[in-house]
JSON list of C-alpha atoms and ligand atoms in Angstrom, two decimals:
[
{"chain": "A", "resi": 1085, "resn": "UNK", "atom": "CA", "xyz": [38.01, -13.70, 14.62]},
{"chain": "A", "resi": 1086, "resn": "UNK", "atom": "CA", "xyz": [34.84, -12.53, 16.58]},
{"chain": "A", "resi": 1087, "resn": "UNK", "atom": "CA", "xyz": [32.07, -10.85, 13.95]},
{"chain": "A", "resi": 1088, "resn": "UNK", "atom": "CA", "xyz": [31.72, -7.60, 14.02]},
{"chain": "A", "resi": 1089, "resn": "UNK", "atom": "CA", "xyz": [28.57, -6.42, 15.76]},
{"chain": "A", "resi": 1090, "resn": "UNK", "atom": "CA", "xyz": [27.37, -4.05, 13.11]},
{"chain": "A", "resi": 1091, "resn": "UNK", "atom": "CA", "xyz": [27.93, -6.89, 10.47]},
{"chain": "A", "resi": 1092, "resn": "UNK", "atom": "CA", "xyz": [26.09, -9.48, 13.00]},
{"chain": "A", "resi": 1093, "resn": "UNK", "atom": "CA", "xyz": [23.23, -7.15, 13.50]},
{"chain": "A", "resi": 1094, "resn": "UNK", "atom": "CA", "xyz": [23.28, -6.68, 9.49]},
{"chain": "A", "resi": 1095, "resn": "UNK", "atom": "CA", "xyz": [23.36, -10.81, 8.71]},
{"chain": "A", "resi": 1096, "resn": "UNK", "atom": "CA", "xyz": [20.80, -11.08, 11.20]},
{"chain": "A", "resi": 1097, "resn": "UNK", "atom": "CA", "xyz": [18.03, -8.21, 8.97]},
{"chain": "A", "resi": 1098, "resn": "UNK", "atom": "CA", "xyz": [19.31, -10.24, 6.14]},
{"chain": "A", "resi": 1099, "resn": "UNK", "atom": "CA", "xyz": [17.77, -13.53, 7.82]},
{"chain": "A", "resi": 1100, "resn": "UNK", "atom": "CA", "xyz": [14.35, -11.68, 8.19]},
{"chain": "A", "resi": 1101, "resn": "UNK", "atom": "CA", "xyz": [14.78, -10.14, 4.77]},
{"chain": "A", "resi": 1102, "resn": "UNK", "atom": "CA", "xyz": [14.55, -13.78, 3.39]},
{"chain": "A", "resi": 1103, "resn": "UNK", "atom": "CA", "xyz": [11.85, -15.19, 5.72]},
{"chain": "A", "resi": 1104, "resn": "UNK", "atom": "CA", "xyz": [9.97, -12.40, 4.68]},
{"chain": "A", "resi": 1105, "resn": "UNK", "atom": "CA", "xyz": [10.48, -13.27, 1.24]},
{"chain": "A", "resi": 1106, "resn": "UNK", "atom": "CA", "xyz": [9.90, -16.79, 1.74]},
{"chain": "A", "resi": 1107, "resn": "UNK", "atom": "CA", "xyz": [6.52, -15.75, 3.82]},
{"chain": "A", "resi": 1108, "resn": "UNK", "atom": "CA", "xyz": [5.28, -13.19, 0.52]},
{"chain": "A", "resi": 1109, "resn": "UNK", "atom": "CA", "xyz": [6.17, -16.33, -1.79]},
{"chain": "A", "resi": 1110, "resn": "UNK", "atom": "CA", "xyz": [3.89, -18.37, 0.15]},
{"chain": "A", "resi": 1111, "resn": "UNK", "atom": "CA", "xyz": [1.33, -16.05, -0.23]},
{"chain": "A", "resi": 1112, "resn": "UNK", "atom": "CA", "xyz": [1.66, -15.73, -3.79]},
{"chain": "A", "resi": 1113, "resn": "UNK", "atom": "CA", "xyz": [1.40, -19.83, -3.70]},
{"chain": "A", "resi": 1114, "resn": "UNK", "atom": "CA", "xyz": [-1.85, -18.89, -1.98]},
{"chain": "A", "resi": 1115, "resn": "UNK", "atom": "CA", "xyz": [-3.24, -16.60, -5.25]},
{"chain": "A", "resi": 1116, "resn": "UNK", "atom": "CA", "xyz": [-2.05, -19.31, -7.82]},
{"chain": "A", "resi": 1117, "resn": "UNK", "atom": "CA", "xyz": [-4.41, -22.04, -5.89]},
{"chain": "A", "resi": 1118, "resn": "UNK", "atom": "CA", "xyz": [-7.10, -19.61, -5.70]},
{"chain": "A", "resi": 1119, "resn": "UNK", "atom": "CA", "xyz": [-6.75, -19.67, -9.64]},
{"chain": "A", "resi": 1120, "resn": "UNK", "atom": "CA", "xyz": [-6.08, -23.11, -9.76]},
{"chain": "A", "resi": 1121, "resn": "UNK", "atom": "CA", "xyz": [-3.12, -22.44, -12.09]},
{"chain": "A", "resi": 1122, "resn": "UNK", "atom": "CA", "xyz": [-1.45, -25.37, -10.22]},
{"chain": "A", "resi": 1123, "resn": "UNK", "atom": "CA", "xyz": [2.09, -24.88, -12.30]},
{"chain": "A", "resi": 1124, "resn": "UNK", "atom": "CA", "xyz": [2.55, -20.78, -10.87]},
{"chain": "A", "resi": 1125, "resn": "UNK", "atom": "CA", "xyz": [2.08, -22.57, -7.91]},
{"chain": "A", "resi": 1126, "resn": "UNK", "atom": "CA", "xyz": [4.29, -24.92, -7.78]},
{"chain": "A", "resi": 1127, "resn": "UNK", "atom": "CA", "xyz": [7.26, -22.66, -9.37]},
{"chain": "A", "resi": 1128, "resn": "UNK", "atom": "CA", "xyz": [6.15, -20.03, -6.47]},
{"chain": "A", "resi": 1129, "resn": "UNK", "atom": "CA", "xyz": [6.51, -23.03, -3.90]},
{"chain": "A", "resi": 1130, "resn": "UNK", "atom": "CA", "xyz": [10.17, -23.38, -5.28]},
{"chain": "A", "resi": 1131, "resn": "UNK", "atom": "CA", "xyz": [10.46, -20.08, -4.73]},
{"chain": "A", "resi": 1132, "resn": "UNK", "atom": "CA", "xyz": [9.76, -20.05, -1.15]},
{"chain": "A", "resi": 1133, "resn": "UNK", "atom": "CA", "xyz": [11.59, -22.97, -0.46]},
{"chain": "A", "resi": 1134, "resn": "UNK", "atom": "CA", "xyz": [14.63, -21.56, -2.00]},
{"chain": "A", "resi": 1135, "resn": "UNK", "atom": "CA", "xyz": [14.08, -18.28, 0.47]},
{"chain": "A", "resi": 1136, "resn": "UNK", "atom": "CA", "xyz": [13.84, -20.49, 3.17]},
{"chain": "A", "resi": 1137, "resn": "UNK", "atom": "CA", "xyz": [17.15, -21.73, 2.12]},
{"chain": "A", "resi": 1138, "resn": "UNK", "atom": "CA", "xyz": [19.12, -18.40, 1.80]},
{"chain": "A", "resi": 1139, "resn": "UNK", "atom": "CA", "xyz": [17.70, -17.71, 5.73]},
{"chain": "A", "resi": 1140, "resn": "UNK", "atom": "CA", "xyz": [19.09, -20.68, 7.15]},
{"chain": "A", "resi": 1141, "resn": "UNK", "atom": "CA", "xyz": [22.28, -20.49, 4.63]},
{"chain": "A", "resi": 1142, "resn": "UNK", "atom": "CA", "xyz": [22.78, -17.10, 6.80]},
{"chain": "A", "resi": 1143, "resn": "UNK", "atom": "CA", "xyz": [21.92, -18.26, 10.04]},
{"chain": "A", "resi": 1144, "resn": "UNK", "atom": "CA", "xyz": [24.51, -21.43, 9.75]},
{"chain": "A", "resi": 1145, "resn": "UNK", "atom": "CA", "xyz": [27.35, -18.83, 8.67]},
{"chain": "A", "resi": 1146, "resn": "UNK", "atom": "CA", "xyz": [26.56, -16.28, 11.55]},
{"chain": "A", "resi": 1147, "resn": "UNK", "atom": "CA", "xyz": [26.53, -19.41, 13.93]},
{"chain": "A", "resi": 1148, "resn": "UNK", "atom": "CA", "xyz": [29.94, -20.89, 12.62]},
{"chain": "A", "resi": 1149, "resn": "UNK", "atom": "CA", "xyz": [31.69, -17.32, 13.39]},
{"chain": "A", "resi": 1150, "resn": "UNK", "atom": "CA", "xyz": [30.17, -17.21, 16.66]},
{"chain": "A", "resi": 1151, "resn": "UNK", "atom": "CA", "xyz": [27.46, -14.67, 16.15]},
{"chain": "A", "resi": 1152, "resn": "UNK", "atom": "CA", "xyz": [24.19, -14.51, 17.96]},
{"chain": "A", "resi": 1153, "resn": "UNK", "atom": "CA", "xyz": [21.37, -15.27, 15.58]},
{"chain": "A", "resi": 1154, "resn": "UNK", "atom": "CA", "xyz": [17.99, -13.30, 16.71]},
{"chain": "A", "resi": 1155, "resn": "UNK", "atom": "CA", "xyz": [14.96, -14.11, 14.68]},
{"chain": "A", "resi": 1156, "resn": "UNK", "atom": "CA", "xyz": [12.44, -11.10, 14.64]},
{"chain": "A", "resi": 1157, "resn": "UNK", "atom": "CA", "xyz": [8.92, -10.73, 13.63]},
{"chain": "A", "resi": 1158, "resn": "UNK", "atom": "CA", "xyz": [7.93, -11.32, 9.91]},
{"chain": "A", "resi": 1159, "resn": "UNK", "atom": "CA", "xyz": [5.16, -9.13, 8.33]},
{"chain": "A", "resi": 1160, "resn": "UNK", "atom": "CA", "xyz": [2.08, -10.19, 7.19]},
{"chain": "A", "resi": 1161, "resn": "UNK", "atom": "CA", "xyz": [2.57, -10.36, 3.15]},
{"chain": "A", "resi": 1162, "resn": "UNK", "atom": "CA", "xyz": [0.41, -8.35, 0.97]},
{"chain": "A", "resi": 1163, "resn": "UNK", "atom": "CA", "xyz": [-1.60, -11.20, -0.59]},
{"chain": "A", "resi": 1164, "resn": "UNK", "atom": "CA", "xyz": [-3.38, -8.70, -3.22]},
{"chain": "A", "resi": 1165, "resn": "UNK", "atom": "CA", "xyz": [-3.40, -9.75, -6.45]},
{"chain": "A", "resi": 1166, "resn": "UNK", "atom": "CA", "xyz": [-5.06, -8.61, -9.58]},
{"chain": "A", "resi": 1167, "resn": "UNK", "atom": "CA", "xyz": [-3.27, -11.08, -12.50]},
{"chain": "A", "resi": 1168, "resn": "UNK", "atom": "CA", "xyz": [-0.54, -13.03, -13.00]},
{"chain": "A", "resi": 1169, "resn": "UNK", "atom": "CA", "xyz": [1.33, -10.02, -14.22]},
{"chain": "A", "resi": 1170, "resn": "UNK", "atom": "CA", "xyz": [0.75, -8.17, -10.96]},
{"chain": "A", "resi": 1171, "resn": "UNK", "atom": "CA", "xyz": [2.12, -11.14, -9.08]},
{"chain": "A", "resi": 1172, "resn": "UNK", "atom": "CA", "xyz": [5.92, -11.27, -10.88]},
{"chain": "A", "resi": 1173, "resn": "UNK", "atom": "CA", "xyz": [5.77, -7.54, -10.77]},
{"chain": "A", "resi": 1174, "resn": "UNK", "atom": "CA", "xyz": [5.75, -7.60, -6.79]},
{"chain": "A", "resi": 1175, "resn": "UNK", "atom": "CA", "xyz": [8.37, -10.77, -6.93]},
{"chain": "A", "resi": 1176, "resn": "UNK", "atom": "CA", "xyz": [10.42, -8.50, -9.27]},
{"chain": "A", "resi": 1177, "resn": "UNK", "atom": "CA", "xyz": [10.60, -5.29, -7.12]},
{"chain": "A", "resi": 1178, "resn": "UNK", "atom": "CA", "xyz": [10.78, -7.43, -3.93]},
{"chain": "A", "resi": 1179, "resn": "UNK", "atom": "CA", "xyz": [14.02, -8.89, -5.39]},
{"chain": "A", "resi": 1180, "resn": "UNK", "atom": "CA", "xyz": [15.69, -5.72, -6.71]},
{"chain": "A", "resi": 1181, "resn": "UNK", "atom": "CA", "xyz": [15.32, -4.72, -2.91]},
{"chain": "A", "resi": 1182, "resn": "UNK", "atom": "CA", "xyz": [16.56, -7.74, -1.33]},
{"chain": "A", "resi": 1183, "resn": "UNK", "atom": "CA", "xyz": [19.44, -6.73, -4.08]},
{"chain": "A", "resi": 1184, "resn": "UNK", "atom": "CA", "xyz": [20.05, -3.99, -2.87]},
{"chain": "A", "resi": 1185, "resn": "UNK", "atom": "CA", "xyz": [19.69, -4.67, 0.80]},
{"chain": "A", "resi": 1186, "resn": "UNK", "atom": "CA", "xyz": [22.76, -7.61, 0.25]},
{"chain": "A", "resi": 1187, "resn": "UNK", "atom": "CA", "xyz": [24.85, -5.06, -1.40]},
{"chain": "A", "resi": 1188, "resn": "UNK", "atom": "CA", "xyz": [23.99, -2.63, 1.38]},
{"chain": "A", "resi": 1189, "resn": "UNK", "atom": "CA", "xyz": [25.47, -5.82, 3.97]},
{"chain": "A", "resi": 1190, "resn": "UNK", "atom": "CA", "xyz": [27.99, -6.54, 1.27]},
{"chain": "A", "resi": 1191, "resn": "UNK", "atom": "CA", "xyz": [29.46, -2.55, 1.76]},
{"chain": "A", "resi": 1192, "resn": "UNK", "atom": "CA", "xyz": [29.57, -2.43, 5.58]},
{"chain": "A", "resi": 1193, "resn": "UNK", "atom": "CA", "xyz": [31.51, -6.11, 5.35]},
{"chain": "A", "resi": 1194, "resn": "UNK", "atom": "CA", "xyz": [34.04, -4.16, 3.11]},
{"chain": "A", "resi": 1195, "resn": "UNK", "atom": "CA", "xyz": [34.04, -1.44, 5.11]},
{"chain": "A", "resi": 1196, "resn": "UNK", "atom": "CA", "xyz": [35.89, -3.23, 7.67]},
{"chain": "A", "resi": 1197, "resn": "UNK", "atom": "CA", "xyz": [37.85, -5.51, 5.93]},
{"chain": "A", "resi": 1198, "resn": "UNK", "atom": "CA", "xyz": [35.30, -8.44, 6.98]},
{"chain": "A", "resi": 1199, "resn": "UNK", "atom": "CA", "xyz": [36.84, -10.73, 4.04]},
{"chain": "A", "resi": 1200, "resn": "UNK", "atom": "CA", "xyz": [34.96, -14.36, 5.27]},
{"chain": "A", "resi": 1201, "resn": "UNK", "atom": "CA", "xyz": [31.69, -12.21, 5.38]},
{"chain": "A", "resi": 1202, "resn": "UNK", "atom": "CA", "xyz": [32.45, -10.79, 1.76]},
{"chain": "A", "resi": 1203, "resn": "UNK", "atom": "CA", "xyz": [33.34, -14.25, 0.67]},
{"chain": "A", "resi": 1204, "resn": "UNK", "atom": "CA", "xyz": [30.15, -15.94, 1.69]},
{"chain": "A", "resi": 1205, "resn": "UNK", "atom": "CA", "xyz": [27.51, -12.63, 0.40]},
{"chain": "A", "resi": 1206, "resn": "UNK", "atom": "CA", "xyz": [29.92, -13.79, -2.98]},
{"chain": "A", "resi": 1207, "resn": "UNK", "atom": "CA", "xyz": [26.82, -16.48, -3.58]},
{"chain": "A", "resi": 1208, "resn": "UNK", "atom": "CA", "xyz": [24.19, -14.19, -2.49]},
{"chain": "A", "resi": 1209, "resn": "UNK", "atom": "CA", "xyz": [25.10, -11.48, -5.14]},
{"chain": "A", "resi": 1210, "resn": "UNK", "atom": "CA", "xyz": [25.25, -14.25, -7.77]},
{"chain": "A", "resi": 1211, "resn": "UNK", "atom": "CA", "xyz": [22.06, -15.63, -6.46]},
{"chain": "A", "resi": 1212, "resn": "UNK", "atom": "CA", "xyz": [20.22, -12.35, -6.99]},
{"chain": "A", "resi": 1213, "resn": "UNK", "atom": "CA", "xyz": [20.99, -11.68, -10.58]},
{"chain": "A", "resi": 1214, "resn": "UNK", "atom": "CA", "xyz": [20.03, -15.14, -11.32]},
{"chain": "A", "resi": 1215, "resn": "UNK", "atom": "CA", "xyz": [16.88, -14.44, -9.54]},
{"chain": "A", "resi": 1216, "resn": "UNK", "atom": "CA", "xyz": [16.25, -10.75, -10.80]},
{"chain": "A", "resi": 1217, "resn": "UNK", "atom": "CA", "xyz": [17.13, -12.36, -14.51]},
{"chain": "A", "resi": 1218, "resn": "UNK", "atom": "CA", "xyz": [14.13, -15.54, -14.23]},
{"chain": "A", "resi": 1219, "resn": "UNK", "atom": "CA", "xyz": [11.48, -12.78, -12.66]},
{"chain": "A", "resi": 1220, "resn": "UNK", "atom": "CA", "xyz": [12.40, -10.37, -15.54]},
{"chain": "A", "resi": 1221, "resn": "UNK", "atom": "CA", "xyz": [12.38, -13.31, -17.94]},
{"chain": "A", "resi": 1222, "resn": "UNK", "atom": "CA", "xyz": [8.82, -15.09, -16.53]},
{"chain": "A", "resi": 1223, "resn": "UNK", "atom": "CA", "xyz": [7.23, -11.28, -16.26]},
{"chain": "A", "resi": 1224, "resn": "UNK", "atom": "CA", "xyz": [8.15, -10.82, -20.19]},
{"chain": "A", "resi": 1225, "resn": "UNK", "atom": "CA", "xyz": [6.53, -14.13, -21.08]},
{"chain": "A", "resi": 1226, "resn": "UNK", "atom": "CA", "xyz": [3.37, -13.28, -19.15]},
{"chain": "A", "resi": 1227, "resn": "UNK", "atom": "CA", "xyz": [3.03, -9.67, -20.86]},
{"chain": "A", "resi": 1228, "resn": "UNK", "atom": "CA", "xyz": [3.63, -11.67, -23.99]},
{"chain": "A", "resi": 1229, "resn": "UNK", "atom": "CA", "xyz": [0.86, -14.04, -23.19]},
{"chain": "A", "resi": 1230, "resn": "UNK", "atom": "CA", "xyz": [-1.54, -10.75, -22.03]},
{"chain": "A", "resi": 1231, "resn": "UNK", "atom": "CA", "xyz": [-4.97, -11.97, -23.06]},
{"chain": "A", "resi": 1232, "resn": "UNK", "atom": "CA", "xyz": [-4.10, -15.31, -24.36]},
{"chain": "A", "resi": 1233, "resn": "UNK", "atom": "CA", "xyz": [-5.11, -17.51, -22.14]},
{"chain": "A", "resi": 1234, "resn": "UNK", "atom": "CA", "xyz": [-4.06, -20.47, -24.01]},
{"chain": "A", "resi": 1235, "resn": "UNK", "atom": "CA", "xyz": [-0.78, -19.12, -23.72]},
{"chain": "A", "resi": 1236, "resn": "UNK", "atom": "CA", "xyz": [-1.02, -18.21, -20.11]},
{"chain": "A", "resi": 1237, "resn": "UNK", "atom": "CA", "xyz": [-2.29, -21.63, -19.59]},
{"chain": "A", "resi": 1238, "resn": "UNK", "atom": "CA", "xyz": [1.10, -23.22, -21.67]},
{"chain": "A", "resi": 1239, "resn": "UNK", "atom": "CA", "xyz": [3.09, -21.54, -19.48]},
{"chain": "A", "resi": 1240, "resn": "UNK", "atom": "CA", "xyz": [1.56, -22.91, -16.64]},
{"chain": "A", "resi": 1241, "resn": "UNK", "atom": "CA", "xyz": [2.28, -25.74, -17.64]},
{"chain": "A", "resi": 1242, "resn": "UNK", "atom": "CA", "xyz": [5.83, -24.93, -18.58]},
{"chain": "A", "resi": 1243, "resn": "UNK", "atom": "CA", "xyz": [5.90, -23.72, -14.53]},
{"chain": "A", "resi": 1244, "resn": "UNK", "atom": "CA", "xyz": [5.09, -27.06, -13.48]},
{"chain": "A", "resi": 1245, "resn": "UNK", "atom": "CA", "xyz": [8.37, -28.17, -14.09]},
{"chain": "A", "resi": 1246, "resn": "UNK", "atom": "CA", "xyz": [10.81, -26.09, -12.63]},
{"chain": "A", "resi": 1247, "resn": "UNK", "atom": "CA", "xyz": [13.90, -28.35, -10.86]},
{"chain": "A", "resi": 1248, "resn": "UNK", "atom": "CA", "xyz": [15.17, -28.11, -6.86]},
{"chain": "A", "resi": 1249, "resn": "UNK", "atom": "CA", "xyz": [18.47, -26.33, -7.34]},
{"chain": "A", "resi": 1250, "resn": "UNK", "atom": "CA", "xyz": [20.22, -28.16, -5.23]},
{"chain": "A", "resi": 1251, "resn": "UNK", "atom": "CA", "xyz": [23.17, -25.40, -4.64]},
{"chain": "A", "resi": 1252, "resn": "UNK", "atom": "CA", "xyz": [20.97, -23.66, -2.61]},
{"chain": "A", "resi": 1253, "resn": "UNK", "atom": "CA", "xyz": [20.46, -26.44, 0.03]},
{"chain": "A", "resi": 1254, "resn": "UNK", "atom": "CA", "xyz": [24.41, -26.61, 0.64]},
{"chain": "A", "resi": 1255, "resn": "UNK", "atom": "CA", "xyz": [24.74, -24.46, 3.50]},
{"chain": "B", "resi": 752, "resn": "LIG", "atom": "MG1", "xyz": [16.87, -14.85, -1.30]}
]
């Protein structure tokens, strides 16, 4: 059955929604070098390649039901960062919205009966309160650490060695 235009037009925000997250990861990548805590860097890298994943994840679905995929413009990220804190605070609210912007495709799939689009967001919505849970998780470790930087600089450490998921690279 042909998509829906209203849910293609939807899937294809959704595809800028994660490039845009995958382009405000990078940037956090950037303010981790800058530090030179080398382990935040690396997990953010993850991070970015795992957005980059959930875009093309998208795109392949829209292109197996016959949609038209059209890429738009990705804004420049905010790369202003005050502490470590500050950065998982943005990654945090940045991934409530993308939350809430799946559930907003997941409603208008529903809406009209769209069940192979409501099947596939299925990952997505599990995705996102895996990825709300680790920024909630890393941000409540780092106000834990606050001043210690011998703590701060375990955890970077501890960063370092975050695994490829390798469900994400399925699509
Ligand atoms: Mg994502």
């Amino acid at each position: 059955m042909a998509i829906d235009p209203k849910i293609q037009a939807a899937i294809n925000q959704q595809i800028n929604h994660e490039m845009t997250a995958a382009y405000n990861y990078l940037a956090m990548v950037v303010y981790f070098d800058q530090i030179n805590l080398s382990g935040f860097a690396f997990w953010m890298r993850k991070q970015h390649e795992e957005e980059l994943a959930h875009a093309s994840k998208l795109f392949q679905y829209l292109s197996d039901r016959g949609g038209t995929v059209e890429l738009q413009a990705i804004p420049k990220p905010s790369a202003q960062f005050d502490s470590v804190a500050h950065v998982f605070q943005a990654a945090l609210a940045m991934e409530q919205a993308n939350t809430a912007s799946i559930n907003s495709v997941y409603a208008l799939a529903k809406e009209i009966n769209d069940y192979a689009t409501l099947s596939h967001l299925q990952w997505f919505l599990d995705e996102q309160v895996e990825e709300e849970k680790t920024m909630e998780e890393t941000l409540g470790l780092i106000r834990f650490a606050a001043d210690d930087k011998s703590a701060l600089l375990t955890l970077n450490n501890q960063m370092a060695n975050r695994p490829t998921e390798p469900d994400t690279t399925d699509a």
